[in-house]
């Protein structure tokens, strides 16, 4: 069993790790995947678990379960708007109180004038800062408290401790002004400003993260809101979510197709760009499948609904993208291991900083005196105890692991959204990292390199008979046949709008073909056994076509061969170019097929693959992939059929052709919606670009901590600057990830 939980209040990798830890501790839970970017946790479990159990575990970690009733509201504009609105209000109120404190302090900085006296000013700073901490900062303090008492401290613990430590110095300073305590420099105003800057960063980050997940919400809104259906011969409008399989929908020009279906009447051009990324509209007529949320451009269509609700193509895309954003890239494991212990380590580091300053003050005095010449906020005259608290507060504030936690999921979210817009669905995040190491591409033949259905490739006339005559006789016979080759012939006749003739005495002859009569003449279509009049010229043409992996059928009228029709599973138009591009990238290309060696060789030579593996039984395809892996190769498998599913799963990266079977798609790490091999090149570029962005994010997140923490320890980093730097690092990671959307995949 699997359940998606929506969690309010997570801000960093420490938050996600705390939630992960509490959920994993629940009896019956077998797997947990917390996605910081989408505020969700996907929980797998093998026994019934009440929703309140999940809610209590999340509460212990310091957060709130948002979807006790609705399990599918992970992405909604209302929820995102509420989060941004709350973050904005908290930021606004914090600055509404912080700015008066700054104005109050300016006269004392400039002219040593203290409005209401020193005691009054100290009391005022304490009061205003306390209001900031208690009201707009309330969620941060509560989250810190809940996570701390449950021994899973998160980032809010660092902010809370830094703010409260600074605020407590104001109490000592106030007591000193009343003659009840020793002299001590007050950082009370700084406590309120730390929270104000923290809430400002939280607002910007929340807004940016909301924009990052907007692609999924936009996908969900693409579907039509209502549909027109035929009911008892009358047109009736119904909400789209009430459609049932079998309903006949009426779609006029310019309207969205409400759900996936089959055209039963009419002909039109349909804009399928939202599904395939292809800008050119495609022709759809009776018998063709159409995709929900695509747009009917020209004619009136009657469409029978075949898939509704969660089974539609659009819903599957949303689900796949959500799954991709919830998976982890292997490189993230390292960041997770670091952030899992980061907060406790920072608490120890801050404590050691305080003790070192108190025990060895002379160790830092020289640095402070020197830096005071260049940094106006450094004041060596504050006293050792005040300076020790100053350094400790800076360490607590600067060392938050927020940027580390956002580095991977934000890049993965943007990459998967960009892929979805281009018809490339990344189902498993680890494929992003593994794709860059691929050196071998194994391609299934049928449906991957080739179209996957028989196509008429050649019509050869004999004795000056026209192609139209040959095709008319063949199609007139085949219209009564159920053979797969018959469909190929009829398709061409339909495209050429040929007028078919009446067939009498129709008969299917097993192993030979079909026969009948037209205007009293006997006509046949099938193999050579129907006629003995095969001359050398006809035989040469037959052998030539068969050498090209084509099936040859004879069209005979009376005692004369009218012509030959070559039928083959033709190569897709972009297969050869795509394979050439792969080879240019240094990838070895291998065609894997169950066809005989002659057919496989003919196809393989045309697309110029490096190696051909033919006559491979369906159950042995995965073994062939495993054998390549044992040779040290990193293998990507591309396929579309049920028999490809084991090989797709076995490969380091499985790439499923989206036009193939559902089981192949479910087995793939990456799904190509359009089914063209050129999309593989786009997928490779997308993977490389996304992984580069992940590495950039992790570098800057680590670099920022490595530079700033030592500066905080030696006392030259102002706590306010520390908070600004911490917030900026998180915002930088989010916006750096968003730049992925500018990547060109062509």
XYZ file of C-alpha atoms in Angstrom:
746
model
C 0.000 0.000 0.000
C 1.097 3.541 -0.696
C -0.100 6.912 0.559
C 0.896 10.489 -0.207
C 1.017 12.819 2.785
C 1.111 16.605 2.451
C 3.157 18.291 5.159
C 3.093 21.918 6.255
C 6.139 23.629 7.715
C 9.156 21.891 6.138
C 11.937 24.247 5.071
C 15.208 22.329 4.798
C 16.822 18.912 4.504
C 16.910 18.694 8.288
C 13.125 19.081 8.272
C 12.758 16.328 5.677
C 15.107 14.018 7.585
C 13.184 14.579 10.816
C 9.888 13.658 9.115
C 11.534 10.669 7.423
C 12.852 9.406 10.763
C 9.485 9.646 12.528
C 7.511 8.020 9.693
C 9.985 5.159 9.325
C 9.555 4.386 13.027
C 5.860 3.532 12.511
C 5.188 -0.200 12.668
C 4.248 -1.545 9.256
C 5.950 1.207 7.246
C 8.322 -0.317 4.677
C 9.508 2.801 2.853
C 9.396 6.582 3.135
C 10.316 9.215 0.572
C 10.066 12.828 1.730
C 10.044 15.464 -1.004
C 11.000 18.848 0.433
C 10.214 20.741 -2.755
C 6.605 19.580 -2.990
C 6.035 19.324 0.801
C 5.012 15.678 0.440
C 5.966 12.313 1.848
C 5.167 9.081 0.016
C 4.787 6.247 2.509
C 4.704 2.544 1.641
C 3.305 0.137 4.218
C 2.250 -3.509 4.411
C -0.572 -3.301 6.966
C -3.502 -0.920 7.599
C -2.380 2.286 9.330
C -4.796 4.959 10.533
C -4.212 8.458 9.183
C -3.929 9.777 12.753
C -0.829 7.639 13.264
C 0.852 9.431 10.367
C -0.351 12.787 11.696
C 1.096 12.116 15.164
C 4.452 11.056 13.736
C 4.656 14.205 11.630
C 3.665 16.307 14.647
C 6.489 14.759 16.669
C 8.930 15.898 14.005
C 7.602 19.444 14.424
C 5.249 19.699 11.438
C 1.594 19.316 10.487
C -0.224 16.846 8.221
C -2.282 18.938 5.794
C -4.332 16.271 4.009
C -6.115 14.083 6.515
C -9.151 13.994 4.232
C -7.921 14.730 0.703
C -5.092 12.510 -0.499
C -4.713 14.133 -3.911
C -4.284 17.847 -3.176
C -0.487 17.969 -3.289
C -0.570 20.622 -5.985
C -3.255 23.274 -5.790
C -3.184 26.978 -6.455
C -5.227 27.677 -3.330
C -2.758 25.889 -1.069
C 0.269 27.527 -2.689
C -1.370 30.952 -2.491
C -2.169 30.428 1.181
C 1.437 29.443 1.935
C 2.787 32.490 0.123
C 0.205 34.746 1.792
C 1.092 33.485 5.289
C 4.801 33.861 4.590
C 4.212 37.395 3.305
C 2.140 38.394 6.358
C 4.782 37.080 8.740
C 7.488 38.981 6.875
C 5.433 42.193 6.801
C 4.632 42.158 10.528
C 8.208 41.351 11.491
C 9.508 44.367 9.562
C 6.664 46.572 10.802
C 8.180 46.099 14.275
C 11.835 45.910 13.258
C 11.917 49.228 11.386
C 10.777 51.237 14.474
C 13.580 49.583 16.442
C 16.126 50.663 13.817
C 14.761 54.221 13.857
C 14.913 54.198 17.645
C 18.555 53.127 17.577
C 19.797 55.610 14.932
C 20.043 58.635 17.341
C 22.103 56.580 19.799
C 24.448 55.476 17.004
C 24.895 58.977 15.619
C 24.619 61.319 18.649
C 24.643 58.952 21.644
C 21.059 60.071 22.363
C 18.780 57.463 23.939
C 15.075 58.205 23.535
C 13.326 57.399 26.873
C 16.784 56.857 28.341
C 18.947 53.751 28.289
C 16.582 51.760 30.492
C 13.559 52.736 28.436
C 15.337 51.885 25.192
C 16.491 48.483 26.492
C 12.957 47.701 27.664
C 11.529 48.858 24.308
C 13.933 46.692 22.298
C 13.133 43.681 24.457
C 9.395 44.240 24.065
C 9.362 44.806 20.304
C 11.720 41.856 19.658
C 9.601 39.637 21.912
C 6.493 40.515 19.874
C 8.353 39.632 16.651
C 9.474 36.296 18.060
C 6.089 35.402 19.536
C 3.716 36.520 16.763
C 5.231 36.357 13.234
C 7.993 34.067 14.495
C 5.583 31.794 16.378
C 5.598 28.992 13.763
C 9.405 28.918 13.758
C 9.605 28.706 17.576
C 6.885 26.036 17.814
C 8.528 23.947 15.103
C 11.863 24.264 16.911
C 10.303 23.223 20.223
C 8.434 20.204 18.847
C 11.442 18.896 16.943
C 13.804 19.467 19.872
C 11.687 17.652 22.474
C 11.397 14.690 20.085
C 15.191 14.608 19.656
C 15.057 15.408 15.930
C 16.250 19.036 15.824
C 15.626 20.882 12.573
C 16.784 24.154 11.055
C 14.247 26.122 13.100
C 16.109 25.061 16.255
C 19.166 26.992 15.077
C 17.127 30.102 14.259
C 15.211 29.869 17.552
C 18.345 29.408 19.646
C 20.158 32.229 17.856
C 17.211 34.593 18.287
C 16.496 33.660 21.905
C 20.171 33.832 22.865
C 20.372 37.332 21.402
C 17.122 38.326 23.124
C 18.346 37.024 26.495
C 21.338 39.385 26.379
C 18.828 42.241 26.435
C 17.451 40.993 29.755
C 20.921 41.084 31.277
C 21.531 44.571 29.865
C 18.158 45.788 31.211
C 18.894 44.351 34.642
C 22.283 46.087 34.533
C 20.632 49.436 33.826
C 18.516 48.782 36.931
C 21.642 47.954 38.947
C 20.750 44.257 39.248
C 23.330 42.642 36.938
C 26.859 43.166 35.595
C 27.445 45.257 32.482
C 26.578 43.386 29.299
C 26.099 44.466 25.676
C 22.532 43.934 24.472
C 21.786 42.125 21.206
C 18.011 42.233 21.809
C 17.345 44.241 18.666
C 19.420 41.748 16.675
C 17.112 38.926 17.826
C 14.122 40.614 16.203
C 16.113 41.440 13.081
C 17.378 37.855 12.788
C 13.766 36.659 12.781
C 12.736 39.400 10.332
C 15.491 38.465 7.870
C 14.699 34.774 8.386
C 11.019 35.329 7.596
C 11.939 37.461 4.577
C 14.104 34.642 3.211
C 11.306 32.197 3.995
C 8.835 34.307 1.999
C 11.112 34.610 -1.059
C 11.925 30.895 -0.883
C 8.250 29.916 -0.517
C 7.285 32.045 -3.484
C 10.126 30.654 -5.619
C 9.359 27.056 -4.664
C 5.699 27.651 -5.472
C 6.721 28.849 -8.931
C 8.914 25.789 -9.351
C 5.998 23.428 -8.713
C 3.651 25.513 -10.855
C 4.330 23.329 -13.900
C 2.565 20.395 -12.257
C -0.382 22.494 -11.190
C -0.645 23.862 -14.710
C -0.626 20.312 -16.093
C -3.494 19.407 -13.793
C -5.505 22.409 -15.008
C -5.083 21.580 -18.700
C -8.073 19.284 -18.789
C -11.500 20.504 -19.883
C -13.903 21.454 -17.089
C -17.027 20.165 -18.806
C -18.030 17.938 -21.695
C -20.907 17.719 -24.147
C -22.222 14.155 -24.480
C -24.988 12.492 -26.450
C -27.734 11.190 -24.200
C -30.854 9.715 -25.790
C -29.988 11.533 -28.995
C -29.718 14.908 -27.245
C -26.597 16.925 -26.442
C -26.128 17.330 -22.685
C -23.381 19.225 -20.845
C -21.827 17.423 -17.853
C -18.778 18.091 -15.647
C -15.721 16.423 -17.178
C -15.005 14.504 -13.976
C -18.414 12.779 -14.294
C -17.631 11.212 -17.680
C -17.913 7.429 -17.883
C -16.219 5.032 -20.320
C -18.473 4.600 -23.341
C -19.933 8.126 -23.263
C -20.059 9.725 -26.725
C -18.581 13.222 -26.516
C -19.302 15.946 -29.062
C -16.260 18.169 -29.618
C -16.614 21.284 -31.764
C -13.759 23.226 -33.388
C -11.671 25.100 -30.807
C -12.825 22.954 -27.887
C -10.646 20.785 -25.679
C -11.158 17.042 -25.849
C -12.386 16.287 -22.299
C -10.822 12.837 -21.900
C -9.017 10.077 -23.787
C -11.156 8.400 -26.391
C -11.736 6.930 -29.833
C -13.116 8.945 -32.760
C -16.414 7.394 -33.876
C -17.458 10.079 -36.338
C -15.898 13.065 -38.092
C -12.473 14.222 -39.208
C -10.329 17.068 -37.880
C -6.840 18.354 -37.114
C -5.965 18.052 -33.432
C -3.338 20.080 -31.574
C -1.516 17.512 -29.403
C 1.380 19.780 -28.410
C 0.614 19.601 -24.687
C 1.067 15.829 -24.794
C 3.828 15.322 -27.326
C 5.588 18.681 -27.567
C 4.963 18.545 -31.335
C 3.816 21.939 -32.636
C 2.174 20.678 -35.851
C -1.453 19.484 -35.506
C -2.217 15.903 -36.535
C -5.083 14.460 -38.568
C -7.635 12.442 -36.621
C -10.609 10.598 -38.119
C -12.863 7.610 -37.431
C -11.013 4.844 -35.595
C -8.178 7.082 -34.356
C -7.360 7.565 -30.693
C -7.332 11.071 -29.213
C -5.851 12.378 -25.979
C -7.720 14.302 -23.306
C -6.832 18.025 -22.962
C -5.696 18.267 -26.595
C -7.522 20.782 -28.794
C -9.820 20.049 -31.720
C -8.990 22.638 -34.367
C -11.254 22.180 -37.379
C -14.068 19.667 -37.801
C -16.803 18.320 -35.566
C -15.787 15.100 -33.788
C -17.757 12.432 -31.985
C -15.443 10.664 -29.547
C -16.197 7.645 -27.374
C -14.605 8.037 -23.939
C -12.218 5.155 -23.255
C -10.273 6.365 -20.199
C -11.458 8.696 -17.463
C -10.163 10.085 -14.175
C -6.831 8.743 -12.995
C -6.492 6.489 -16.040
C -6.214 9.283 -18.596
C -2.996 10.132 -20.380
C -2.820 13.534 -18.664
C -3.285 12.005 -15.205
C -0.543 9.498 -15.962
C 1.815 12.318 -16.959
C 1.090 14.187 -13.719
C 1.602 11.004 -11.690
C 4.877 10.192 -13.456
C 6.243 13.690 -12.946
C 5.214 13.655 -9.282
C 6.955 10.297 -8.870
C 10.096 11.644 -10.514
C 10.140 14.645 -8.209
C 9.714 12.346 -5.212
C 12.610 10.058 -6.058
C 16.181 10.574 -4.970
C 19.267 10.951 -7.091
C 22.210 8.871 -5.749
C 24.305 12.013 -5.238
C 21.626 13.220 -2.822
C 22.460 10.394 -0.414
C 25.709 12.147 0.479
C 23.935 15.463 1.073
C 21.299 13.665 3.173
C 23.938 11.979 5.332
C 25.526 15.353 5.967
C 22.292 17.195 6.729
C 21.030 14.363 8.963
C 23.736 15.229 11.509
C 24.164 18.873 10.567
C 21.959 20.490 13.219
C 23.410 18.487 16.155
C 26.932 19.219 14.861
C 26.133 22.934 14.610
C 24.775 22.954 18.172
C 28.006 21.363 19.399
C 30.034 23.781 17.265
C 28.164 26.784 18.680
C 28.691 25.529 22.240
C 32.411 25.014 21.614
C 32.611 28.504 20.095
C 31.063 30.000 23.235
C 33.346 28.053 25.574
C 36.483 28.760 23.552
C 35.753 32.491 23.534
C 35.133 32.465 27.294
C 38.210 30.356 28.132
C 40.691 31.718 25.569
C 39.602 35.311 24.806
C 43.113 36.412 23.896
C 43.112 33.854 21.090
C 40.651 36.018 19.109
C 41.495 39.543 20.285
C 44.209 40.112 17.687
C 41.851 39.119 14.871
C 39.099 41.386 16.196
C 41.384 44.387 16.585
C 42.708 43.959 13.053
C 39.307 43.346 11.471
C 37.729 46.303 13.313
C 39.722 48.589 11.012
C 37.848 47.211 7.998
C 34.511 45.936 9.372
C 32.384 48.603 11.097
C 30.234 46.070 12.972
C 33.215 44.542 14.838
C 33.710 46.116 18.287
C 36.480 44.590 20.486
C 35.334 46.769 23.419
C 32.107 44.861 24.048
C 33.703 42.527 26.542
C 34.643 38.864 26.326
C 31.286 37.432 27.385
C 29.296 39.604 24.969
C 31.710 38.773 22.127
C 31.432 35.064 22.940
C 27.610 35.250 22.653
C 27.974 37.329 19.480
C 30.099 34.619 17.812
C 27.857 31.807 19.038
C 24.738 33.510 17.687
C 26.402 33.979 14.291
C 27.368 30.279 14.151
C 23.824 29.191 15.010
C 22.338 31.399 12.303
C 24.838 30.854 9.475
C 25.073 27.061 9.631
C 21.499 26.170 8.659
C 21.540 23.346 6.036
C 18.591 24.723 4.067
C 20.486 25.162 0.778
C 21.823 21.602 0.953
C 18.321 20.231 1.277
C 16.990 22.232 -1.659
C 19.934 21.579 -4.007
C 18.794 18.281 -5.496
C 14.963 18.321 -5.322
C 14.605 21.799 -6.851
C 16.819 20.873 -9.811
C 14.985 17.562 -10.231
C 11.635 19.338 -10.107
C 12.615 21.820 -12.802
C 14.230 19.113 -14.953
C 11.208 16.831 -14.784
C 8.848 19.744 -15.535
C 10.967 20.774 -18.548
C 10.948 17.162 -19.711
C 7.162 16.908 -19.373
C 6.756 20.012 -21.525
C 8.892 18.346 -24.212
C 7.250 14.919 -24.090
C 9.993 13.358 -21.926
C 8.797 11.921 -18.626
C 11.448 11.156 -16.027
C 9.879 8.517 -13.796
C 12.897 7.826 -11.589
C 15.233 10.557 -10.453
C 18.272 8.274 -10.334
C 18.122 8.036 -14.136
C 19.303 11.665 -14.190
C 22.621 10.688 -12.643
C 23.024 7.291 -14.304
C 22.338 8.631 -17.808
C 25.602 10.564 -17.909
C 27.580 7.319 -17.467
C 25.801 5.337 -20.206
C 28.155 4.005 -22.896
C 25.889 1.445 -24.603
C 22.380 1.854 -26.007
C 20.372 -1.299 -26.722
C 17.406 -0.746 -29.036
C 14.456 -3.024 -29.600
C 13.578 -3.259 -33.305
C 9.808 -3.495 -33.647
C 8.045 -0.350 -32.494
C 11.290 1.336 -31.518
C 13.500 1.509 -34.597
C 10.559 0.543 -36.807
C 6.967 1.745 -36.724
C 5.634 -1.433 -35.154
C 2.920 -2.031 -37.760
C 3.027 -3.292 -41.383
C 3.289 -0.622 -44.054
C 3.031 -0.941 -47.831
C 6.501 0.020 -49.036
C 6.484 -1.054 -52.701
C 3.923 -1.605 -55.472
C 5.656 -3.134 -58.500
C 3.657 -3.421 -61.732
C 4.093 -6.284 -64.160
C 3.253 -5.979 -67.850
C 2.453 -2.233 -67.605
C -0.396 -2.573 -65.141
C -0.949 0.653 -63.174
C -0.260 0.836 -59.430
C -3.837 2.018 -58.966
C -5.227 -1.108 -60.649
C -2.978 -3.410 -58.608
C -3.915 -1.692 -55.329
C -7.655 -1.608 -56.204
C -7.793 -5.349 -56.823
C -5.711 -6.106 -53.724
C -7.732 -3.837 -51.412
C -11.082 -5.084 -52.809
C -10.078 -8.606 -51.819
C -8.483 -7.684 -48.508
C -11.464 -5.708 -47.244
C -12.977 -9.086 -46.332
C -9.814 -10.308 -44.573
C -8.659 -9.940 -40.965
C -4.985 -10.558 -41.737
C -2.535 -7.862 -40.426
C -1.118 -7.425 -43.936
C -4.628 -6.739 -45.228
C -4.895 -3.709 -42.942
C -1.722 -2.258 -44.424
C -3.086 -2.565 -47.964
C -6.478 -1.152 -47.026
C -4.825 1.781 -45.255
C -3.013 2.825 -48.430
C -6.149 2.400 -50.544
C -8.062 4.575 -48.085
C -5.357 7.262 -48.185
C -5.508 7.285 -51.996
C -9.348 7.333 -51.894
C -9.644 4.389 -54.285
C -13.075 3.076 -55.173
C -13.110 -0.595 -54.234
C -14.862 -3.219 -56.349
C -17.457 -5.809 -55.433
C -16.005 -9.250 -54.716
C -17.932 -12.444 -55.344
C -17.118 -15.976 -54.214
C -14.665 -14.718 -51.592
C -12.616 -17.452 -49.973
C -9.638 -17.488 -47.615
C -7.186 -20.268 -48.390
C -5.085 -21.197 -45.379
C -1.360 -20.742 -45.949
C -1.880 -19.131 -49.351
C -4.006 -15.974 -49.178
C -7.494 -14.999 -50.331
C -9.359 -15.330 -53.625
C -12.585 -14.242 -55.249
C -13.979 -12.902 -58.513
C -14.420 -9.446 -60.040
C -16.669 -9.113 -63.090
C -16.287 -12.835 -63.723
C -12.486 -12.841 -63.507
C -10.763 -14.894 -60.804
C -8.512 -12.737 -58.601
C -6.005 -13.790 -55.983
C -3.700 -12.134 -53.486
C -1.188 -14.102 -51.497
C 2.020 -16.077 -51.899
C 3.474 -17.716 -54.992
C 1.409 -20.897 -54.630
C -1.508 -19.183 -56.413
C 0.282 -19.096 -59.741
C 2.860 -20.978 -61.754
C 3.623 -18.052 -64.060
C 6.607 -16.597 -62.202
C 9.263 -15.575 -64.647
C 12.866 -14.662 -63.934
C 12.091 -10.934 -63.764
C 9.341 -11.417 -61.197
C 11.505 -13.774 -59.150
C 14.389 -11.264 -59.129
C 12.102 -8.501 -57.885
C 10.693 -10.809 -55.193
C 14.182 -11.721 -53.981
C 15.244 -8.074 -53.954
C 12.297 -7.086 -51.761
C 12.829 -10.019 -49.406
C 16.495 -9.051 -49.054
C 15.205 -5.715 -47.729
C 13.245 -7.539 -44.997
C 9.910 -7.097 -46.785
C 7.047 -9.540 -47.115
C 6.016 -10.007 -50.773
C 2.446 -10.732 -51.902
C 1.341 -11.464 -55.467
C -1.715 -9.845 -57.012
C -3.100 -12.118 -59.735
C -6.030 -11.674 -62.130
C -7.021 -14.555 -64.315
C -3.753 -16.194 -65.292
C -1.638 -13.025 -65.183
C 0.382 -11.512 -62.361
C -0.740 -7.909 -62.088
C 2.049 -6.951 -59.713
C 3.880 -7.417 -56.446
C 3.238 -5.582 -53.204
C 6.056 -5.251 -50.689
C 4.982 -4.906 -47.066
C 7.297 -4.241 -44.148
C 7.436 -2.827 -40.679
C 9.048 0.319 -42.025
C 11.791 2.241 -40.264
C 10.720 5.408 -38.458
C 11.781 8.538 -40.279
C 14.169 9.680 -37.556
C 15.685 6.334 -36.512
C 18.797 6.516 -38.681
C 19.584 10.106 -37.715
C 19.011 9.411 -34.014
C 21.337 6.399 -34.055
C 23.970 8.453 -35.893
C 23.695 11.143 -33.186
C 24.121 8.530 -30.456
C 27.269 7.253 -32.132
C 28.579 10.818 -32.363
C 28.129 11.042 -28.594
C 30.422 8.031 -28.240
C 27.632 5.542 -27.484
C 27.726 1.982 -28.808
C 24.412 1.078 -30.467
C 23.040 -2.479 -30.443
C 19.783 -3.673 -32.028
C 18.095 -6.444 -30.056
C 15.274 -8.391 -31.752
C 13.499 -11.709 -31.917
C 13.350 -11.552 -35.727
C 15.420 -13.840 -37.921
C 18.964 -12.801 -38.734
C 18.173 -11.876 -42.363
C 15.386 -9.436 -41.444
C 17.399 -8.051 -38.534
C 20.471 -7.566 -40.691
C 18.493 -5.728 -43.358
C 17.069 -3.291 -40.798
C 20.303 -2.980 -38.833
C 22.353 -2.133 -41.900
C 19.865 0.522 -42.991
C 20.066 2.387 -39.666
C 23.779 1.569 -39.251
C 23.801 0.183 -35.725
C 27.142 -1.053 -34.398
C 25.936 -4.546 -33.526
C 22.929 -6.779 -34.182
C 21.543 -9.376 -31.764
C 18.864 -11.372 -33.597
C 16.608 -14.349 -32.853
C 16.572 -13.479 -29.144
C 13.618 -14.984 -27.284
C 11.547 -12.534 -25.212
C 12.680 -14.080 -21.945
C 16.336 -13.785 -22.962
C 16.412 -10.041 -23.644
C 17.136 -9.199 -20.010
C 19.946 -11.783 -20.030
C 21.550 -10.046 -23.014
C 21.459 -6.747 -21.120
C 22.943 -8.430 -18.045
C 25.738 -9.922 -20.160
C 26.666 -6.461 -21.404
C 26.688 -5.155 -17.838
C 29.009 -7.986 -16.810
C 31.427 -6.712 -19.443
C 31.549 -3.443 -17.502
C 29.188 -1.543 -19.773
C 26.601 0.963 -18.567
C 23.488 0.102 -20.544
C 20.426 2.076 -21.579
C 17.635 -0.090 -23.017
C 15.006 1.412 -25.334
C 11.842 -0.593 -25.999
C 8.081 -0.512 -26.262
C 6.688 -4.015 -25.917
C 5.641 -6.307 -23.084
C 8.602 -8.526 -23.887
C 10.901 -5.509 -23.396
C 9.760 -4.843 -19.822
C 12.254 -7.201 -18.077
C 15.135 -5.766 -20.132
C 14.010 -2.191 -19.391
C 14.030 -2.981 -15.698
C 17.393 -4.764 -15.854
C 19.168 -1.953 -17.725
C 20.938 0.822 -15.848
C 18.465 3.199 -17.494
C 15.259 1.921 -19.112
C 13.749 4.193 -21.761
C 10.184 3.287 -22.721
C 8.550 4.391 -25.961
C 5.350 6.131 -24.882
C 3.344 4.776 -27.796
C 4.004 1.229 -26.561
C 2.319 -0.959 -23.976
C 1.437 0.182 -20.462
C 3.681 -2.436 -18.855
C 6.700 -1.260 -20.860
C 5.983 2.329 -19.852
C 5.685 1.341 -16.191
C 9.048 -0.462 -16.440
C 10.910 2.512 -17.906
C 12.916 5.051 -15.933
C 12.314 7.565 -18.732
C 9.241 7.599 -20.999
C 9.244 9.189 -24.468
C 5.676 10.312 -25.166
C 6.047 10.777 -28.935
C 7.850 7.482 -29.477
C 10.543 8.959 -31.738
C 14.165 7.977 -31.259
C 15.299 11.590 -31.633
C 13.630 12.131 -28.272
C 16.369 9.939 -26.770
C 18.878 12.634 -27.713
C 16.697 15.195 -25.939
C 16.456 12.911 -22.900
C 20.241 12.591 -22.740
C 20.653 16.368 -22.950
C 17.963 16.890 -20.328
C 19.623 14.411 -17.969
C 23.051 15.980 -18.409
C 21.706 19.509 -17.900
C 19.742 18.538 -14.775
C 22.670 16.690 -13.193
C 24.989 19.631 -13.914
C 22.530 21.880 -12.108
C 22.422 19.515 -9.124
C 26.227 19.577 -8.896
C 26.271 23.382 -9.131
C 23.698 23.660 -6.353
C 25.562 21.282 -4.048
C 28.864 23.053 -4.720
C 27.499 26.470 -3.814
C 25.665 25.117 -0.759
C 28.829 23.479 0.621
C 31.063 26.362 -0.439
C 28.880 28.870 1.394
C 29.067 26.893 4.647
C 32.798 26.242 4.372
C 33.513 29.963 3.959
C 30.983 31.449 6.366
C 31.194 29.161 9.412
C 34.893 29.919 10.168
C 34.161 33.665 9.861
C 31.328 33.286 12.366
C 33.517 31.325 14.798
C 36.242 34.002 14.917
C 33.624 36.711 15.542
C 33.898 38.795 12.389
C 30.530 37.829 10.888
C 27.590 39.890 12.112
C 24.588 37.663 13.004
C 22.388 39.756 10.703
C 24.784 39.271 7.794
C 24.866 35.579 8.681
C 21.075 35.395 8.401
C 21.088 37.319 5.116
C 23.807 35.010 3.710
C 21.923 31.907 4.855
C 18.681 33.086 3.246
C 20.487 34.136 0.067
C 22.120 30.706 -0.318
C 18.724 28.996 -0.296
C 17.217 31.509 -2.693
C 20.248 31.173 -4.976
C 19.779 27.388 -5.160
C 16.097 27.746 -6.062
C 16.676 30.344 -8.768
C 19.710 28.515 -10.143
C 17.485 25.463 -10.577
C 14.818 27.544 -12.297
C 17.353 28.506 -14.962
C 17.040 24.924 -16.210
C 13.837 26.009 -17.922
C 15.950 27.974 -20.406
C 17.775 24.830 -21.572
C 17.368 24.010 -25.273
C 16.911 20.278 -25.823
C 16.926 20.323 -29.641
